Amino acid sequence: MNFTKELIIENTNGNLENHLPKLGIEKVESEIYTGLKAIPKYISPKYFYDERGSELFEEITELDEYYPTKTEKGILVTIASKLNLDYSNLSLIELGSGDASKIRLLINQIPKEKLSSIKYYPIDISQSAIEKSSKILASEFSSISIRGIVADFIHQKSWVPKSNNRLFCFFGSTIGNMTISETKEFLKLLGSEMGKGDSLLLGMDMVKDLNVLVKAYNDEKNITAQFNKNILNVVNKLVGLNFNANEFEHLAFYNKDKERIEMHLKAKKDMIIKTKNLSDKIFIRKGETIHTENSHKFTKESIEKFGFWAKLKVEKVLTDKNNWFSLIHFRK
């Protein structure tokens, strides 16, 4: 992550635009310190995704227990013909693009003669993830124009590409990582930025059997635990803290009342975390937790509510045979 300077990096078939410096390192420090001094403590899940965090998450998506990615991809492989979209001169905007493996499934279904008119905008907080995925996509689809955008798309609006005929893709049920108020504000903002005829393809992880949910975030190989703990390494680098990730235990459980998986880091001992300002310290008690992520699960009522907040019409709901995961096509 780069919060300190503007840059544009030329890639094989496009370029990369960085909006993160507009946030400013002071705002990042304030956000992290505020969370670590709160009761209960928390760190925003957007800080999971440095280069190592992105690598670990890609490993998670391959785990037997982690159903969301495999299930969503199973829906995506035949989705293009079901969306009733004009793929000519389409701006394809993917929020939280990661390794771009999901958008690749959609692009693969678009007629080859239309690919040269398509513009693809991968948007992610991880610069390394965008650089890597853009180069791979450019080698596979040489006629597509690619412009990567590094941004915190939840809290910034400067990233939104201006054009007609746009398809916004927000896969992975990443919207479930937001708070309810963040979700409402995000959808209102996105809906207001969309023009008549624009579409949103939104991945939503549905409420399901408790055992399936809990196993997905407590894998036998402990990859999710490594991913969770790595957030401490990220904030160490960003704002000069001295967390030892091995002094924390990974916790993930289902909060039935709030219909969400919660991830926490539980301190194994009392500790004092030093900051760049040596007189300012963070005190953590043994057994105290740092809340790192929520993963809300959704219902049919959630779909209707999201459409209402964004002022978008539900065109189609696509799901798997178990109704574990849904892709919702909204249209302005």
Coordinates of C-alpha atoms in Angstrom, one line a residue:
M1 CA 0.0 0.0 0.0
N2 CA 1.3 3.5 -0.9
F3 CA -0.2 6.4 1.0
T4 CA 2.5 8.9 0.3
K5 CA 2.9 9.7 -3.4
E6 CA 1.0 9.9 -6.7
L7 CA 2.1 7.4 -9.3
I8 CA 1.0 6.0 -12.7
I9 CA 2.6 2.7 -13.7
E10 CA 2.5 1.5 -17.3
N11 CA 1.5 -2.1 -17.6
T12 CA 1.6 -4.4 -20.6
N13 CA -1.8 -3.3 -21.9
G14 CA -2.8 -0.4 -19.7
N15 CA -1.8 1.7 -16.8
L16 CA -2.3 2.1 -13.0
E17 CA -3.7 5.1 -11.2
N18 CA -3.2 5.5 -7.5
H19 CA -5.8 7.4 -5.4
L20 CA -4.6 6.3 -2.0
P21 CA -2.2 9.3 -1.4
K22 CA -5.3 11.5 -1.4
L23 CA -6.3 9.8 1.9
G24 CA -3.0 10.9 3.5
I25 CA -0.9 9.0 6.0
E26 CA -2.3 11.2 8.8
K27 CA -5.8 9.9 8.2
V28 CA -4.6 6.3 8.1
E29 CA -2.7 6.7 11.4
S30 CA -5.7 8.3 13.0
E31 CA -8.0 5.5 11.9
I32 CA -5.7 2.8 13.1
Y33 CA -5.0 4.5 16.5
T34 CA -8.6 5.2 17.1
G35 CA -9.5 1.6 16.6
L36 CA -6.8 0.3 18.8
K37 CA -7.7 2.6 21.7
A38 CA -11.4 1.9 21.4
I39 CA -13.4 -0.5 23.6
P40 CA -13.6 -3.1 22.2
K41 CA -10.6 -2.6 19.9
Y42 CA -10.8 -3.0 16.1
I43 CA -8.8 -2.7 12.9
S44 CA -10.5 -2.1 9.6
P45 CA -10.4 -5.2 7.3
K46 CA -9.1 -3.2 4.4
Y47 CA -5.6 -3.4 6.1
F48 CA -5.5 -7.2 5.5
Y49 CA -4.4 -6.7 1.9
D50 CA -0.7 -6.0 1.6
E51 CA 1.2 -8.3 -0.8
R52 CA 1.4 -11.1 1.8
G53 CA -2.3 -10.7 2.8
S54 CA -3.4 -10.9 -0.8
E55 CA -1.3 -14.1 -1.3
L56 CA -2.9 -15.7 1.8
F57 CA -6.4 -14.8 0.7
E58 CA -5.8 -16.4 -2.6
E59 CA -4.7 -19.6 -0.7
I60 CA -7.9 -19.3 1.4
T61 CA -10.1 -19.3 -1.8
E62 CA -8.6 -22.8 -2.7
L63 CA -9.3 -24.4 0.7
D64 CA -11.9 -27.2 0.8
E65 CA -13.7 -25.5 3.6
Y66 CA -14.0 -22.1 2.0
Y67 CA -17.1 -22.4 -0.2
P68 CA -17.8 -18.8 -1.3
T69 CA -15.2 -18.5 -4.1
K70 CA -15.9 -21.9 -5.6
T71 CA -19.6 -21.4 -5.4
E72 CA -19.6 -17.9 -6.9
K73 CA -17.3 -19.0 -9.7
G74 CA -19.7 -21.9 -10.5
I75 CA -22.4 -19.3 -11.1
L76 CA -20.1 -17.0 -13.1
V77 CA -19.0 -19.6 -15.7
T78 CA -22.4 -19.3 -17.6
I79 CA -23.5 -15.8 -16.5
A80 CA -22.9 -13.6 -19.6
S81 CA -25.9 -14.8 -21.6
K82 CA -28.2 -14.5 -18.7
L83 CA -27.5 -10.8 -18.0
N84 CA -29.1 -9.3 -21.1
L85 CA -26.3 -6.8 -21.5
D86 CA -24.8 -5.0 -24.5
Y87 CA -21.2 -5.9 -24.4
S88 CA -20.2 -3.4 -27.1
N89 CA -18.2 -0.5 -25.7
L90 CA -18.7 -1.8 -22.2
S91 CA -16.8 -0.3 -19.3
L92 CA -16.2 -3.3 -16.9
I93 CA -15.5 -1.9 -13.4
E94 CA -14.5 -4.5 -10.8
L95 CA -14.4 -3.4 -7.1
G96 CA -11.9 -5.3 -5.0
S97 CA -10.5 -7.1 -8.0
G98 CA -7.9 -9.2 -6.3
D99 CA -6.4 -11.7 -8.7
A100 CA -9.2 -10.9 -11.3
S101 CA -10.0 -14.6 -11.6
K102 CA -13.7 -14.0 -11.4
I103 CA -13.9 -11.3 -14.0
R104 CA -11.8 -13.5 -16.3
L105 CA -14.7 -16.0 -16.3
L106 CA -17.1 -13.3 -17.5
I107 CA -14.7 -11.9 -20.1
N108 CA -14.2 -15.5 -21.5
Q109 CA -17.9 -15.6 -22.4
I110 CA -18.0 -12.3 -24.3
P111 CA -17.8 -12.6 -28.1
K112 CA -14.3 -12.1 -29.4
E113 CA -15.3 -9.4 -31.9
K114 CA -16.5 -7.2 -29.0
L115 CA -13.4 -7.5 -26.8
S116 CA -11.6 -4.7 -28.5
S117 CA -14.3 -2.2 -27.5
I118 CA -14.2 -3.2 -23.8
K119 CA -12.5 -1.2 -21.1
Y120 CA -11.6 -3.0 -17.9
Y121 CA -11.0 -1.1 -14.6
P122 CA -9.7 -3.3 -11.7
I123 CA -10.0 -1.4 -8.5
D124 CA -8.3 -2.6 -5.3
I125 CA -6.4 -1.3 -2.3
S126 CA -3.5 -3.6 -3.1
Q127 CA -1.2 -2.2 -5.8
S128 CA 0.7 -5.4 -6.2
A129 CA -2.5 -7.4 -6.8
I130 CA -3.6 -5.0 -9.5
E131 CA -0.2 -5.0 -11.2
K132 CA 0.0 -8.8 -11.2
S133 CA -3.5 -9.5 -12.4
S134 CA -3.5 -6.7 -15.0
K135 CA -0.4 -8.2 -16.7
I136 CA -2.0 -11.7 -16.7
L137 CA -5.2 -10.4 -18.2
A138 CA -3.4 -8.3 -20.7
S139 CA -1.5 -11.4 -22.0
E140 CA -4.8 -13.4 -22.2
F141 CA -7.0 -10.7 -23.7
S142 CA -4.6 -8.5 -25.7
S143 CA -7.4 -6.4 -27.3
I144 CA -9.0 -5.2 -24.0
S145 CA -8.0 -1.8 -22.6
I146 CA -7.0 -2.1 -18.9
R147 CA -6.6 0.7 -16.4
G148 CA -5.9 -0.3 -12.9
I149 CA -7.0 2.0 -10.0
V150 CA -5.5 1.7 -6.5
A151 CA -8.2 3.2 -4.2
D152 CA -10.2 2.7 -1.0
F153 CA -13.4 2.5 -3.0
I154 CA -15.6 2.4 0.1
H155 CA -14.5 5.8 1.4
Q156 CA -13.3 7.5 -1.8
K157 CA -15.4 8.5 -4.9
S158 CA -12.6 9.9 -7.1
W159 CA -12.0 6.4 -8.6
V160 CA -15.3 6.1 -10.5
P161 CA -14.6 6.0 -14.2
K162 CA -16.9 8.2 -16.3
S163 CA -18.5 6.6 -19.3
N164 CA -21.7 5.2 -20.7
N165 CA -22.7 1.5 -20.6
R166 CA -20.9 0.5 -17.3
L167 CA -21.1 -2.8 -15.5
F168 CA -19.9 -2.5 -11.9
C169 CA -18.9 -5.9 -10.4
F170 CA -18.6 -6.4 -6.7
F171 CA -17.9 -10.1 -6.2
G172 CA -17.0 -12.3 -3.2
S173 CA -19.7 -10.9 -0.9
T174 CA -17.1 -8.3 0.1
I175 CA -20.1 -6.0 0.8
G176 CA -20.6 -8.3 3.8
N177 CA -17.4 -7.0 5.4
M178 CA -18.9 -3.5 5.8
T179 CA -21.0 -2.3 8.7
I180 CA -24.7 -1.8 8.0
S181 CA -24.2 2.0 7.9
E182 CA -21.2 1.7 5.6
T183 CA -23.2 -0.6 3.3
K184 CA -26.1 1.8 3.1
E185 CA -23.9 4.8 2.4
F186 CA -21.8 2.9 -0.1
L187 CA -24.8 1.7 -2.1
K188 CA -26.4 5.2 -2.0
L189 CA -23.2 6.7 -3.3
L190 CA -22.7 4.0 -6.0
G191 CA -26.3 4.3 -7.1
S192 CA -26.0 8.0 -7.4
E193 CA -22.9 7.7 -9.5
M194 CA -24.5 5.2 -11.9
G195 CA -26.3 6.5 -15.0
K196 CA -29.4 5.2 -16.7
G197 CA -28.8 1.7 -18.1
D198 CA -25.7 1.1 -16.0
S199 CA -25.7 -2.3 -14.1
L200 CA -24.3 -3.7 -10.8
L201 CA -23.4 -7.4 -10.4
L202 CA -23.3 -8.0 -6.7
G203 CA -22.1 -11.2 -4.9
M204 CA -24.0 -12.0 -1.7
D205 CA -23.2 -14.9 0.7
M206 CA -26.5 -16.2 2.0
V207 CA -27.5 -17.4 5.5
K208 CA -27.0 -21.2 5.7
D209 CA -26.1 -24.1 8.0
L210 CA -24.0 -23.0 11.0
N211 CA -21.4 -25.8 10.5
V212 CA -20.7 -24.8 6.9
L213 CA -20.3 -21.2 7.9
V214 CA -18.0 -21.8 10.9
K215 CA -15.7 -24.3 9.0
A216 CA -15.2 -21.8 6.2
Y217 CA -13.3 -19.4 8.6
N218 CA -11.6 -22.1 10.7
D219 CA -9.7 -24.2 8.2
E220 CA -7.6 -27.2 9.2
K221 CA -4.5 -25.7 7.6
N222 CA -4.8 -22.5 9.6
I223 CA -4.4 -20.3 6.5
T224 CA -7.2 -18.1 7.7
A225 CA -5.5 -17.7 11.1
Q226 CA -2.3 -16.6 9.3
F227 CA -4.3 -14.2 7.2
N228 CA -6.0 -12.7 10.2
K229 CA -2.7 -12.3 12.1
N230 CA -1.0 -10.7 9.2
I231 CA -3.1 -7.6 9.6
L232 CA -0.9 -6.8 12.6
N233 CA 2.2 -6.9 10.4
V234 CA 0.5 -4.5 8.0
V235 CA -0.3 -1.9 10.6
N236 CA 3.2 -2.3 12.0
K237 CA 4.6 -1.3 8.6
L238 CA 2.1 1.5 8.0
V239 CA 2.2 3.4 11.2
G240 CA 5.3 2.1 13.1
L241 CA 3.8 -0.2 15.7
N242 CA 5.5 -3.3 17.2
F243 CA 2.9 -6.0 17.3
N244 CA 4.1 -9.6 17.5
A245 CA 1.4 -11.6 15.6
N246 CA 2.4 -14.8 17.3
E247 CA 1.2 -13.4 20.6
F248 CA -2.4 -13.5 19.4
E249 CA -4.9 -16.3 18.8
H250 CA -7.3 -16.4 15.8
L251 CA -11.0 -16.4 16.7
A252 CA -13.8 -16.8 14.2
F253 CA -17.4 -17.5 15.1
Y254 CA -21.0 -16.9 13.9
N255 CA -23.0 -14.2 15.6
K256 CA -26.6 -15.4 15.1
D257 CA -28.3 -12.2 16.2
K258 CA -26.4 -10.1 13.7
E259 CA -26.2 -12.8 11.0
R260 CA -22.5 -12.6 10.5
I261 CA -19.2 -14.3 11.0
E262 CA -16.9 -12.3 13.2
M263 CA -13.1 -12.5 13.2
H264 CA -11.0 -11.4 16.2
L265 CA -7.4 -11.6 17.4
K266 CA -7.2 -12.6 21.1
A267 CA -4.2 -11.5 23.1
K268 CA -2.3 -14.4 24.8
K269 CA -0.8 -12.1 27.4
D270 CA -0.7 -8.5 28.7
M271 CA 1.2 -6.3 26.4
I272 CA 2.2 -2.7 25.7
I273 CA 2.4 -1.7 22.0
K274 CA 4.8 1.2 21.2
T275 CA 3.9 3.8 18.7
K276 CA 6.1 6.3 16.7
N277 CA 5.2 8.8 19.4
L278 CA 7.1 7.1 22.3
S279 CA 4.9 8.8 25.0
D280 CA 1.8 7.3 23.4
K281 CA 1.3 3.6 24.1
I282 CA -1.5 1.1 23.4
F283 CA -2.3 -1.3 26.4
I284 CA -3.8 -4.7 25.7
R285 CA -4.8 -7.1 28.4
K286 CA -4.5 -10.9 28.2
G287 CA -7.7 -12.3 26.7
E288 CA -8.7 -8.9 25.2
T289 CA -9.6 -9.1 21.5
I290 CA -9.1 -6.9 18.4
H291 CA -12.1 -7.2 16.0
T292 CA -10.7 -7.5 12.5
E293 CA -13.6 -8.4 10.3
N294 CA -17.3 -9.1 9.9
S295 CA -18.7 -11.2 7.1
H296 CA -22.4 -10.6 7.1
K297 CA -24.7 -13.3 5.5
F298 CA -27.8 -12.3 3.6
T299 CA -31.4 -13.2 2.9
K300 CA -33.9 -12.4 0.1
E301 CA -35.0 -9.4 2.2
S302 CA -31.4 -8.1 2.1
I303 CA -31.5 -8.1 -1.7
E304 CA -34.7 -5.9 -1.8
K305 CA -33.2 -3.6 0.9
F306 CA -30.0 -3.1 -1.1
G307 CA -31.9 -2.2 -4.2
F308 CA -34.0 0.3 -2.3
W309 CA -30.9 2.0 -0.8
A310 CA -29.1 2.2 -4.1
K311 CA -32.3 3.1 -6.0
L312 CA -31.6 0.2 -8.4
K313 CA -34.0 -2.3 -9.9
V314 CA -33.4 -6.1 -9.3
E315 CA -33.1 -7.6 -12.8
K316 CA -32.1 -11.1 -11.9
V317 CA -31.1 -13.3 -9.0
L318 CA -28.7 -16.1 -9.9
T319 CA -27.8 -18.7 -7.4
D320 CA -26.3 -22.2 -7.0
K321 CA -28.3 -25.4 -6.4
N322 CA -27.9 -25.1 -2.6
N323 CA -28.8 -21.4 -2.4
W324 CA -25.5 -20.8 -0.6
F325 CA -24.5 -17.9 -2.7
S326 CA -26.2 -15.4 -5.0
L327 CA -25.2 -13.0 -7.7
I328 CA -27.7 -10.1 -8.1
H329 CA -28.0 -8.1 -11.3
F330 CA -29.2 -4.6 -10.5
R331 CA -29.9 -2.0 -13.1
K332 CA -30.3 1.7 -12.9

